[in-house]
Coordinates of C-alpha atoms in Angstrom, one line a residue:
X114 CA 67.3 84.1 130.5
X115 CA 66.7 80.7 132.6
X116 CA 64.7 80.7 135.9
X117 CA 65.2 78.8 138.7
X118 CA 62.7 77.1 141.2
X119 CA 63.4 79.7 143.5
X120 CA 63.3 83.0 141.1
X121 CA 59.6 81.3 140.2
X122 CA 58.5 81.0 144.4
X123 CA 60.4 84.4 144.8
X124 CA 58.3 86.2 141.6
X125 CA 55.1 84.7 142.8
X126 CA 55.5 86.0 146.5
X127 CA 56.2 89.5 145.0
X128 CA 52.5 88.5 143.0
X129 CA 51.1 88.2 146.4
X130 CA 52.2 90.8 148.2
X131 CA 51.4 93.4 145.6
X132 CA 47.9 91.9 146.1
X133 CA 48.6 92.7 149.8
X134 CA 49.4 96.0 149.4
X135 CA 46.6 96.9 147.6
X136 CA 44.2 95.6 149.7
X137 CA 45.6 97.1 152.6
X138 CA 45.6 100.6 150.8
X139 CA 42.0 100.5 149.9
X140 CA 41.0 99.8 153.9
X141 CA 43.1 102.5 155.5
X142 CA 41.5 104.9 152.2
X143 CA 38.5 103.1 153.0
X144 CA 38.5 103.2 156.6
X145 CA 39.9 107.2 156.1
X146 CA 36.7 107.8 154.3
X147 CA 34.3 106.8 157.2
X148 CA 36.5 108.6 160.0
X149 CA 36.4 112.1 158.2
X150 CA 32.6 112.0 158.6
X151 CA 33.5 112.7 162.1
X152 CA 36.5 114.1 162.1
X153 CA 37.1 117.5 163.2
X154 CA 40.7 119.2 161.4
X155 CA 41.4 121.8 164.5
X156 CA 43.4 122.4 167.1
X157 CA 41.7 120.8 170.8
X158 CA 39.1 119.5 168.2
X159 CA 41.2 116.9 166.7
X160 CA 41.3 114.4 170.2
X161 CA 37.9 115.2 171.1
X162 CA 36.5 114.0 167.5
X163 CA 38.7 110.7 167.3
X164 CA 37.8 110.1 171.4
X165 CA 34.1 110.5 170.2
X166 CA 34.8 108.4 167.6
X167 CA 36.3 105.8 169.9
X168 CA 33.8 105.8 172.3
X169 CA 30.2 106.9 170.8
X170 CA 30.4 106.2 167.3
X171 CA 28.9 102.7 166.2
X172 CA 32.2 100.4 165.5
X173 CA 33.8 103.9 165.5
X174 CA 37.1 102.3 167.6
X175 CA 36.9 99.7 165.4
X176 CA 37.2 101.1 162.0
X177 CA 40.1 103.7 163.8
X178 CA 41.6 100.8 164.7
X179 CA 41.6 99.1 160.6
X180 CA 43.1 102.3 159.3
X181 CA 45.9 102.6 162.1
X182 CA 47.2 98.7 161.6
X183 CA 46.5 99.1 157.4
X184 CA 48.6 102.6 157.7
X185 CA 51.4 100.7 159.4
X186 CA 51.4 97.0 158.0
X187 CA 51.2 98.7 154.3
X188 CA 55.0 100.4 154.9
X189 CA 56.3 96.8 156.4
X190 CA 54.9 95.2 153.5
X191 CA 56.5 97.6 150.9
X192 CA 59.4 97.3 152.5
X193 CA 59.6 93.1 152.3
X194 CA 58.3 93.4 148.7
X195 CA 61.2 96.0 147.7
X196 CA 63.5 93.1 149.2
X197 CA 62.0 89.8 148.2
X198 CA 62.5 92.1 143.8
X199 CA 65.8 92.3 145.1
X200 CA 66.9 88.9 145.8
X201 CA 64.7 87.6 143.2
X202 CA 67.1 89.2 141.4
X203 CA 64.5 91.0 138.6
X204 CA 66.5 93.8 137.1
X205 CA 65.5 92.9 133.9
X206 CA 63.9 96.7 132.1
X207 CA 60.4 95.6 132.2
X208 CA 60.5 95.7 135.7
X209 CA 61.2 99.2 135.8
X210 CA 57.7 100.1 136.3
X211 CA 57.3 98.0 139.2
X212 CA 60.3 98.6 140.6
X213 CA 59.3 102.8 140.5
X214 CA 55.7 101.9 141.4
X215 CA 57.2 100.4 144.7
X216 CA 59.8 102.3 145.9
X217 CA 56.9 105.8 145.7
X218 CA 54.6 104.0 147.1
X219 CA 56.7 103.2 150.4
X220 CA 57.6 106.8 150.5
X221 CA 53.7 107.6 150.0
X222 CA 53.0 105.0 152.6
X223 CA 55.9 106.6 154.7
X224 CA 54.6 110.2 154.3
X225 CA 51.3 109.1 155.4
X226 CA 51.8 108.3 159.1
X227 CA 54.3 111.2 159.1
X228 CA 51.5 113.8 158.4
X229 CA 49.4 111.6 160.8
X230 CA 51.4 112.3 163.3
X231 CA 49.8 115.9 164.2
X232 CA 46.4 114.4 163.8
X233 CA 45.4 113.6 166.6
X234 CA 46.6 116.3 168.5
X235 CA 48.1 114.5 171.9
X236 CA 50.8 115.3 173.9
X237 CA 52.9 112.7 171.9
X238 CA 52.3 113.5 168.0
X239 CA 52.4 117.5 169.4
X240 CA 56.1 117.5 170.5
X241 CA 57.2 114.5 168.1
X242 CA 56.1 117.2 165.2
X243 CA 57.4 120.0 166.5
X244 CA 61.0 118.1 166.2
X245 CA 60.6 117.0 163.1
X246 CA 59.6 120.8 162.4
X247 CA 63.4 122.2 163.6
X248 CA 65.3 119.2 161.1
X249 CA 63.2 120.5 158.1
X250 CA 63.8 124.0 159.0
X251 CA 67.4 123.3 159.0
X252 CA 67.5 121.8 155.3
X253 CA 68.9 124.5 153.1
X254 CA 68.0 127.4 151.5
X255 CA 64.0 125.7 151.3
X256 CA 63.9 124.6 154.8
X257 CA 62.2 127.5 156.2
X258 CA 59.7 127.5 153.4
X259 CA 58.5 124.0 153.7
X260 CA 58.0 124.5 157.3
X261 CA 55.5 128.0 156.4
X262 CA 53.4 125.5 153.9
X263 CA 53.4 123.2 156.5
X264 CA 52.6 125.2 159.6
X265 CA 50.5 127.6 157.7
X266 CA 53.4 130.8 158.2
X267 CA 53.5 130.7 162.2
X268 CA 53.2 128.4 165.3
X269 CA 51.3 124.7 165.4
X270 CA 47.5 125.8 165.0
X271 CA 44.9 125.1 163.9
X272 CA 45.7 125.8 160.5
X273 CA 48.6 123.4 160.7
X274 CA 46.3 120.6 161.6
X275 CA 45.0 121.3 158.4
X276 CA 47.3 121.5 155.9
X277 CA 48.6 118.5 157.4
X278 CA 45.2 116.6 157.5
X279 CA 44.4 118.1 153.5
X280 CA 48.2 116.2 152.4
X281 CA 47.3 113.4 154.5
X282 CA 43.7 112.5 152.4
X283 CA 44.1 114.5 149.7
X284 CA 47.8 114.5 148.0
X285 CA 49.3 111.5 149.5
X286 CA 46.2 109.1 149.6
X287 CA 45.7 109.4 146.2
X288 CA 49.0 109.0 144.8
X289 CA 49.7 105.8 147.6
X290 CA 46.6 104.3 145.8
X291 CA 47.4 104.8 142.1
X292 CA 50.6 103.9 142.5
X293 CA 49.4 100.6 144.7
X294 CA 47.2 100.1 141.3
X295 CA 50.2 100.8 138.9
X296 CA 52.5 97.9 140.9
X297 CA 49.7 95.5 141.0
X298 CA 49.2 95.8 137.4
X299 CA 52.8 95.4 136.3
X300 CA 53.2 92.4 138.6
X301 CA 50.7 90.4 137.3
X302 CA 52.3 91.8 133.7
X303 CA 54.9 90.0 134.9
X304 CA 53.4 86.9 136.2
X305 CA 51.6 86.8 132.7
X306 CA 54.7 86.8 131.2
X307 CA 56.4 84.1 132.7
X308 CA 53.7 81.7 131.9
X309 CA 53.4 82.7 128.6
X310 CA 57.1 81.8 128.7
X311 CA 56.4 78.4 130.1
X312 CA 53.7 77.0 128.1
X313 CA 55.6 78.0 124.9
X314 CA 58.8 75.9 127.0
X315 CA 56.9 73.4 127.4
X316 CA 56.4 71.7 124.0
X317 CA 60.1 71.9 123.4
X318 CA 60.7 69.8 126.6
X319 CA 58.3 66.9 125.5
X320 CA 59.5 66.9 122.5
X321 CA 63.3 66.4 123.4
X322 CA 61.8 63.6 126.4
X323 CA 60.4 62.1 123.7
X324 CA 63.0 61.6 121.0
X325 CA 64.8 59.2 122.9
X326 CA 62.3 56.9 122.9
X327 CA 60.9 57.4 119.4
X328 CA 64.5 55.9 118.6
X329 CA 65.0 53.1 120.6
X330 CA 61.2 52.0 119.5

């Protein structure tokens, strides 16, 4: 398959974006671990613990802000990555792993933002989560079950915060990190294959350019 210059540039952009994705993921994971030392997943205490992190813990505000920025930015970058892969027409079977990992990672990143909604225990997060629970409960057959899993079988309370904190920190975060690594490795492998292809094609191009010169001489 012939690659135009724009295809090569877009593929390089894909590689760069995959590095940015895993960098932001590592920043989010690292700052999340640091925040967990002081965060209390309990109704009422969650808000106060975040206040303490922002005002009393040395550089706590910086880690908290970095965690928020990394979480929001990685969703945007992941969506851009999918668009770039689509524009560069990477539809061969060898790109299947990159596609699957990119899509699942994007969903995981969105899931991280969704589960973090109630963890701050402020008015905005509480009412947003209440509305979201109503939407979930409206899902046929499994809606009420999902609502009970998230809330702990009752109203929004400490149990709800603990459930969302567990899903956010131990399930989705680990999945996002694994998917980011898989995506990076699959994209780097494609980059290696492209370099190998050009390395093999370079001598043939040189021979074709030399033959007319030798014939004239």
